[in-house]
mmCIF file of C-alpha atoms in Angstrom:
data_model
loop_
_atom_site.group_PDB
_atom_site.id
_atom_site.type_symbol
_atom_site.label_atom_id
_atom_site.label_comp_id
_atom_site.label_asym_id
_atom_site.label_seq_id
_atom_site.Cartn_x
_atom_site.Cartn_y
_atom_site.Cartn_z
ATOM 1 C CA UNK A 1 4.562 3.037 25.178
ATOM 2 C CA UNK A 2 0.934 3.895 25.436
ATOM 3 C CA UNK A 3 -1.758 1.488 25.278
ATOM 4 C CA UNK A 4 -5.696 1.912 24.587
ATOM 5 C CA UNK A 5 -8.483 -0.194 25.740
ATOM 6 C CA UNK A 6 -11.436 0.136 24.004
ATOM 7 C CA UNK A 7 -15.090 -1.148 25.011
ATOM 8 C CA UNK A 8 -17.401 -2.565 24.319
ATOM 9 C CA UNK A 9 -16.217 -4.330 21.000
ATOM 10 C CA UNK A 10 -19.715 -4.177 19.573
ATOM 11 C CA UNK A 11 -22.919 -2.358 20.857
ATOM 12 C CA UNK A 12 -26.630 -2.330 19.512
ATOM 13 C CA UNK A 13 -29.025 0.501 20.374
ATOM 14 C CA UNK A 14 -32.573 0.984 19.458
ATOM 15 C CA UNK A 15 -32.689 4.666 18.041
ATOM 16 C CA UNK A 16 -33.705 7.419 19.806
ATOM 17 C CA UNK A 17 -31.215 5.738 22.695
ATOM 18 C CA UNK A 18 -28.044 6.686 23.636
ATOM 19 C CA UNK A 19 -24.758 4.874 23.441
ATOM 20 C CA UNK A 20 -21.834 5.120 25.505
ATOM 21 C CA UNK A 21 -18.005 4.004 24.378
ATOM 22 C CA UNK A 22 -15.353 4.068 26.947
ATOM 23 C CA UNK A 23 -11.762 3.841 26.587
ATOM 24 C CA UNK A 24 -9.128 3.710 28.914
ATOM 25 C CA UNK A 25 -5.400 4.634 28.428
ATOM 26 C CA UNK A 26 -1.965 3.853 30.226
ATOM 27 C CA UNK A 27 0.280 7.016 30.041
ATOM 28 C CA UNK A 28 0.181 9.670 32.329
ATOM 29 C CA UNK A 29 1.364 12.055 29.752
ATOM 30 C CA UNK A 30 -1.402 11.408 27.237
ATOM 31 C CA UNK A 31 -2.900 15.000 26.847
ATOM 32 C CA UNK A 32 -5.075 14.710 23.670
ATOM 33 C CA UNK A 33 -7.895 12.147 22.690
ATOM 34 C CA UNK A 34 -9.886 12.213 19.353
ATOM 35 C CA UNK A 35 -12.572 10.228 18.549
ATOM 36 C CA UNK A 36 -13.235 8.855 14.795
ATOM 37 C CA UNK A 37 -16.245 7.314 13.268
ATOM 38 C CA UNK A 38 -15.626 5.456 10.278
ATOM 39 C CA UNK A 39 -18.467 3.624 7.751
ATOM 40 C CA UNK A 40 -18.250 1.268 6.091
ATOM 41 C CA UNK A 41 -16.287 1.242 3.037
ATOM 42 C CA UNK A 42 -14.953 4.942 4.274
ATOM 43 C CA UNK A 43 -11.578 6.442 6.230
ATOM 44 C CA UNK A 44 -11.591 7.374 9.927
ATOM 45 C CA UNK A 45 -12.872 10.712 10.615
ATOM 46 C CA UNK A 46 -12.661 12.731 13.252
ATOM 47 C CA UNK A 47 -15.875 14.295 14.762
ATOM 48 C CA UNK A 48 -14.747 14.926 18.271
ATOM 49 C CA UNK A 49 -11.888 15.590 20.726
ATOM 50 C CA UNK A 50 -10.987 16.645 23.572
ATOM 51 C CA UNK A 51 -7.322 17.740 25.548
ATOM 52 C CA UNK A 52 -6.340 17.366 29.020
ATOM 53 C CA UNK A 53 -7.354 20.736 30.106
ATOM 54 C CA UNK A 54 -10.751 19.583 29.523
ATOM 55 C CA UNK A 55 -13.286 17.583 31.394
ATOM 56 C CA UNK A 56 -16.003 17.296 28.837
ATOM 57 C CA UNK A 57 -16.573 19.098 25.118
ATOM 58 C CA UNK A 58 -20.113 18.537 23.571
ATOM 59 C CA UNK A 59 -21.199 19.122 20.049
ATOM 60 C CA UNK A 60 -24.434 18.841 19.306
ATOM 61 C CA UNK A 61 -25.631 14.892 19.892
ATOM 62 C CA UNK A 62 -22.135 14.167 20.393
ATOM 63 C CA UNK A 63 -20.005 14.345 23.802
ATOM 64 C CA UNK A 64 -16.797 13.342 24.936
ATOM 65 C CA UNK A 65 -16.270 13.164 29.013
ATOM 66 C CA UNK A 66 -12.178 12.543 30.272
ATOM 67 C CA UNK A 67 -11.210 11.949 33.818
ATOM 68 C CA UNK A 68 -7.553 12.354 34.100
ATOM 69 C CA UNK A 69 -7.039 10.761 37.431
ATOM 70 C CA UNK A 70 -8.903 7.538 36.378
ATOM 71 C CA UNK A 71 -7.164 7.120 32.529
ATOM 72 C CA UNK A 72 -10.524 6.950 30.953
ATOM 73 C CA UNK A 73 -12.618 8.706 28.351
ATOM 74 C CA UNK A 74 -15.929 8.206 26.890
ATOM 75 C CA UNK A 75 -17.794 8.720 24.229
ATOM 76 C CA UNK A 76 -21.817 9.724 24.261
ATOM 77 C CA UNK A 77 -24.267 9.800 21.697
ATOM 78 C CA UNK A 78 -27.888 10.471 22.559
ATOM 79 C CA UNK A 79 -30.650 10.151 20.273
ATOM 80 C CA UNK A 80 -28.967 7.648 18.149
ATOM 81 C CA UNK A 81 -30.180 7.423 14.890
ATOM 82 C CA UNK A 82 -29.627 5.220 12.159
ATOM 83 C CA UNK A 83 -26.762 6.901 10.300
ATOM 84 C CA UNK A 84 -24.639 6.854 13.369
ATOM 85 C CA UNK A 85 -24.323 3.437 12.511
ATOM 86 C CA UNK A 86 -20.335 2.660 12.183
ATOM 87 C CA UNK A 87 -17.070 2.120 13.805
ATOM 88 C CA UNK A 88 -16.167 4.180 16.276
ATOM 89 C CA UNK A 89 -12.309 4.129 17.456
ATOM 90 C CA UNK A 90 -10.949 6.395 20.062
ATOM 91 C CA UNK A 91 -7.081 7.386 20.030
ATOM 92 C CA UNK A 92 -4.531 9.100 22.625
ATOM 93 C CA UNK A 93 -1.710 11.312 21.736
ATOM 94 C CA UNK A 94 1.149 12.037 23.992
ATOM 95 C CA UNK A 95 2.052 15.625 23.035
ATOM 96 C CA UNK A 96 2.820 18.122 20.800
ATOM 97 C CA UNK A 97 5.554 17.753 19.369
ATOM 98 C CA UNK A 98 4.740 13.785 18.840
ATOM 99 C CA UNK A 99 1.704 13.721 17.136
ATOM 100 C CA UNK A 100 1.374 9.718 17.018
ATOM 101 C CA UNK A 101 -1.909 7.822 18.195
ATOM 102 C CA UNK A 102 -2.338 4.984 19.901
ATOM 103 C CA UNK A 103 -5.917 3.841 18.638
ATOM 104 C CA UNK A 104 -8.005 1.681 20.596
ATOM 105 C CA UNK A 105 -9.626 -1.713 18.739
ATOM 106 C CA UNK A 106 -12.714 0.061 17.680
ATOM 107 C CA UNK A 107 -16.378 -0.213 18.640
ATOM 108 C CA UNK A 108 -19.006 -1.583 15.746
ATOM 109 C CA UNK A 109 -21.827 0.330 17.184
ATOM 110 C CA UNK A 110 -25.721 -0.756 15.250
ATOM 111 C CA UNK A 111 -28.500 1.586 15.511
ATOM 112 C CA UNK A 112 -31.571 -0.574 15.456
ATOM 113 C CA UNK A 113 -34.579 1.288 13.745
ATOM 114 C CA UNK B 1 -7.868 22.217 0.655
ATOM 115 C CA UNK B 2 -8.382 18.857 -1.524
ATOM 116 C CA UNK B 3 -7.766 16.876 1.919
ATOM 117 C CA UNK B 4 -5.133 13.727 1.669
ATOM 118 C CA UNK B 5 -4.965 12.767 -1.653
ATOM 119 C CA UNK B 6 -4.036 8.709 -2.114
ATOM 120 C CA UNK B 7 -3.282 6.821 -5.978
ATOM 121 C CA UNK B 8 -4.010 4.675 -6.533
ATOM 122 C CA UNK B 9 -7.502 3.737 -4.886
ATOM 123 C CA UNK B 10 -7.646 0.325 -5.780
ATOM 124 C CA UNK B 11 -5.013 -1.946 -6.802
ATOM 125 C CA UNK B 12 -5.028 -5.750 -7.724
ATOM 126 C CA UNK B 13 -1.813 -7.655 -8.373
ATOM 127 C CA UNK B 14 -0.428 -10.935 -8.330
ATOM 128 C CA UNK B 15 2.116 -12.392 -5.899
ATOM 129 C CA UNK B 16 5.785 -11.139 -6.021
ATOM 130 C CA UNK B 17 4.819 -7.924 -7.538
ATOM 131 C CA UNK B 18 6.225 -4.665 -6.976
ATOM 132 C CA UNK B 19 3.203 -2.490 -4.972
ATOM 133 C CA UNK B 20 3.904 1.501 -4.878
ATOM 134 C CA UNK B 21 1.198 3.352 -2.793
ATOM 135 C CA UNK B 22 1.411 6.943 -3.500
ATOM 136 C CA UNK B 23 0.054 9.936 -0.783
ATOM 137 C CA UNK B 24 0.093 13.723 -1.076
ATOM 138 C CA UNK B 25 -0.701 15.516 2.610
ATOM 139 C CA UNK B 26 -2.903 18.598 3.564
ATOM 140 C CA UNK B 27 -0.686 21.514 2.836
ATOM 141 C CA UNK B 28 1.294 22.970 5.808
ATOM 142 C CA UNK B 29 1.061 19.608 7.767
ATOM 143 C CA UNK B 30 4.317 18.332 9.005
ATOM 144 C CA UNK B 31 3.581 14.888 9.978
ATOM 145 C CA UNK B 32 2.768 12.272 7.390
ATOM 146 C CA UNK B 33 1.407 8.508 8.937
ATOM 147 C CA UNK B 34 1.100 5.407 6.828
ATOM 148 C CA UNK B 35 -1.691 2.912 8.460
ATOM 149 C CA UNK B 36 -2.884 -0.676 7.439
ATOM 150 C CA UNK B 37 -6.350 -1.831 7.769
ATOM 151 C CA UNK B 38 -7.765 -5.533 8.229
ATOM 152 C CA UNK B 39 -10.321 -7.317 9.754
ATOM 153 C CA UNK B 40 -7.919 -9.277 11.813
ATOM 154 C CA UNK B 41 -5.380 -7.005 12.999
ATOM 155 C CA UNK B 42 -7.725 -3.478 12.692
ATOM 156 C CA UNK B 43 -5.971 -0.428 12.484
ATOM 157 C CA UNK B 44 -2.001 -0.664 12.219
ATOM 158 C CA UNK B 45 0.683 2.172 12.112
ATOM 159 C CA UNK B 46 3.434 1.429 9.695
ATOM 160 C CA UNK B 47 5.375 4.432 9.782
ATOM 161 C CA UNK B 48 5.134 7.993 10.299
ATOM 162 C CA UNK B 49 7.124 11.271 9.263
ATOM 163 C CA UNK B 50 7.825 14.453 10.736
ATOM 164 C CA UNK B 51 9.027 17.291 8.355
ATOM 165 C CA UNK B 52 9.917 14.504 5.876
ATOM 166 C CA UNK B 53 11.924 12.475 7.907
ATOM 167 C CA UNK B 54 11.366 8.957 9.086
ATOM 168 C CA UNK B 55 10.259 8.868 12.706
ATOM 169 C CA UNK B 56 9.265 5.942 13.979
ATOM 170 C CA UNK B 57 9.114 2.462 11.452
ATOM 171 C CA UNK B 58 9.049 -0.068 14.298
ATOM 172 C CA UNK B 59 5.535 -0.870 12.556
ATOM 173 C CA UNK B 60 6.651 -1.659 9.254
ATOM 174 C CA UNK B 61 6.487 -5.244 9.273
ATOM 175 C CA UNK B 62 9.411 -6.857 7.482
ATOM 176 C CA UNK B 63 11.807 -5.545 4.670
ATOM 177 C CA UNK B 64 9.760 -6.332 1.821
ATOM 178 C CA UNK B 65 8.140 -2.814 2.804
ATOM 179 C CA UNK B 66 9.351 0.659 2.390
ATOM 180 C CA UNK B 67 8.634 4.273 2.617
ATOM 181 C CA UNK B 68 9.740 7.321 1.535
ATOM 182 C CA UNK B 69 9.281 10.841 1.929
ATOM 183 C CA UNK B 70 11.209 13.229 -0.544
ATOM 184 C CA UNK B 71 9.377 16.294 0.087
ATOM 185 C CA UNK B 72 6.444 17.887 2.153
ATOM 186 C CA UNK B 73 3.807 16.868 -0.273
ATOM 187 C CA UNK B 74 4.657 13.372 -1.746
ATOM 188 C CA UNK B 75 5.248 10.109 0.450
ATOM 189 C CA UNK B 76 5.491 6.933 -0.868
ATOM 190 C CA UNK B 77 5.095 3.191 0.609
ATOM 191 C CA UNK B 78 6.005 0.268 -1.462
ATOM 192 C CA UNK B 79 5.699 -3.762 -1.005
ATOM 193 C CA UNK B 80 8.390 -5.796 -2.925
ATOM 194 C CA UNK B 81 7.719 -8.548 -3.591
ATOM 195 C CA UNK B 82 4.010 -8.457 -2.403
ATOM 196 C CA UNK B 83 2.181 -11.376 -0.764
ATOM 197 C CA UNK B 84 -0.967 -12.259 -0.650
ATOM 198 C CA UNK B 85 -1.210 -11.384 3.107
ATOM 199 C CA UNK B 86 -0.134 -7.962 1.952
ATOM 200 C CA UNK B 87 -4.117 -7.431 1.321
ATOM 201 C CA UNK B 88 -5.604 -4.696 3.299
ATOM 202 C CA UNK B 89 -6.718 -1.150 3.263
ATOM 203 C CA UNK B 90 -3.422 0.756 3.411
ATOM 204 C CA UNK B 91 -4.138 4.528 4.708
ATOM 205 C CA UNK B 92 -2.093 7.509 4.450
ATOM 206 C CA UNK B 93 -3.022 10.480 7.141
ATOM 207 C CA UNK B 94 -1.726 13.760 7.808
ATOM 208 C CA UNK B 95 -1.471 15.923 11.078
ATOM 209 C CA UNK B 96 -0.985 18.798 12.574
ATOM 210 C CA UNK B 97 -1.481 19.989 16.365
ATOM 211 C CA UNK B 98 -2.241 16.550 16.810
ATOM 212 C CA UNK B 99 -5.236 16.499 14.784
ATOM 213 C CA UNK B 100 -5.021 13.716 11.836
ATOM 214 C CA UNK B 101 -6.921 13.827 8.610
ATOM 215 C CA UNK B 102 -7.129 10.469 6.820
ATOM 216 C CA UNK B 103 -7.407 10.040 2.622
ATOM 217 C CA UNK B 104 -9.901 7.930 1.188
ATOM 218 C CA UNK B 105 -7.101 4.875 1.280
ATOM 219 C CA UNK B 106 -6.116 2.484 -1.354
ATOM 220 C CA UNK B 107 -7.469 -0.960 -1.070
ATOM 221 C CA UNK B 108 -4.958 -3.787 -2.264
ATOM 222 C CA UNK B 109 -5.804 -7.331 -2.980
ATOM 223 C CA UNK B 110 -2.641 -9.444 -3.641
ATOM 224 C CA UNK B 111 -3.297 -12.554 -5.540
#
C-alpha cells in the first residue's frame, strides 16, 4: 500500500519568512495530494491540492510544487504570519474511484512574532 | 451545505461502557471515512465506506469496535465495552472526487 513521509516533524519561522514542508510518497499510481492545516483544538482542513497533471498550483501565500518522477511534494508558505501557526499534514490518494488517503505524520509548524 | 455533522461532540464515560459515535455526510458524497486522533499514534483510518458499504476495516483495531452505515446520510461507529485507551479524537469525513471534508469530531475520554 502507499506510504507518506512527512518532514520536518516540527518547524519554527520568524514571520514574514517562509516555510517549506516536503513529503514524499511510495506509489507510482498516487495521482492526487491535498494538503490540510489543522489548529489546535480544530479538524483537518483542506486549503490546497494539487493532481498529477500538475506541477505546481498557487493560491495566494500558499503553494504546492509535485515532481512525479522524484515521489515528492511540497508545501510553501511565504510571508508567514502568526495565524498560520498549526499542523500541517499532507495526504496521497491513489485514484478515483478509491478515494482513501494515506496521510503523512504531520508538521507542527510555529510562527515566531 | 451544513458540512459533516458529528453527535455527540464530547463524550465522557467510564470503562466497559457502550460508546456510539454518530456522523451525517455532505449531501451527494459517496464515501464516508471514520479517523482516530492521538498524540501518540496521530491521525488513524478506522474504516471507510463507499455508497454505504464497508470498504476497507483493516484499521479498526479489535472487535470491541464497529461501524455501520444504513443509509447515505447516517454512519455510525461504536466501542463496546470501551477502554480507557479508547480516548482520542474520533473524526468522521466525507469525500467526493477525492476531496475530503472533515466534521468538527467528537472528543472521548474513557475513564
Amino acid at each position: 500500500g502507499e506510504n507518506v513521509e512527512q518532514h520536518p516533524s516540527t518547524l519554527s519561522v520568524q514571520e514574514g519568512d517562509s516555510a517549506v514542508i516536503k513529503c514524499t510518497y511510495s506509489d507510482s499510481a498516487s495521482n492526487y495530494f491535498p494538503w490540510y492545516k489543522q489548529e489546535l483544538g480544530k479538524r483537518p482542513q483542506l486549503i490546497i491540492d494539487i493532481r498529477s497533471n500538475v506541477g505546481e498550483k498557487k493560491d495566494q501565500r500558499i503553494a504546492v510544487t509535485l515532481n512525479k518522477t522524484a515521489k515528492h511534494f511540497s508545501l510553501h508558505i511565504t510571508e508567514t504570519q502568526p495565524e498560520d501557526s498549526a499542523v500541517y499534514f499532507c495526504a496521497a490518494s491513489i485514484n478515483f474511484g478509491n478515494e482513501k488517503l494515506t496521510f503523512g505524520t504531520g508538521t507542527r509548524l510555529t510562527i515566531i512574532p | 451545505d451544513a458540512g459533516v455533522i458529528q453527535s455527540p461532540r464530547h463524550e465522557v464515560t467510564e470503562m466497559g461502557q457502550e460508546v456510539t459515535l454518530r456522523c451525517k455526510p455532505i449531501s451527494g458524497h459517496d464515501y464516508l471515512f471514520w479517523y482516530r486522533q492521538t498524540m501518540m499514534r496521530g491521525l488513524e483510518l478506522l474504516i471507510y465506506f463507499n455508497n454505504n458499504v464497508p470498504i476497507d476495516d483493516s484499521g479498526m483495531p479489535e472487535d470491541r469496535f464497529s461501524a455501520k452505515m444504513p443509509n447515505a446520510s447516517f454512519s455510525t461507529l461504536k466501542i463496546q465495552p470501551s477502554e480507557p485507551r479508547d480516548s482520542a479524537v474520533y473524526f468522521c469525513a466525507s469525500s467526493q472526487e477525492n476531496e475530503q471534508f472533515f466534521g468538527p469530531g467528537t472528543r472521548l475520554t474513557v475513564l
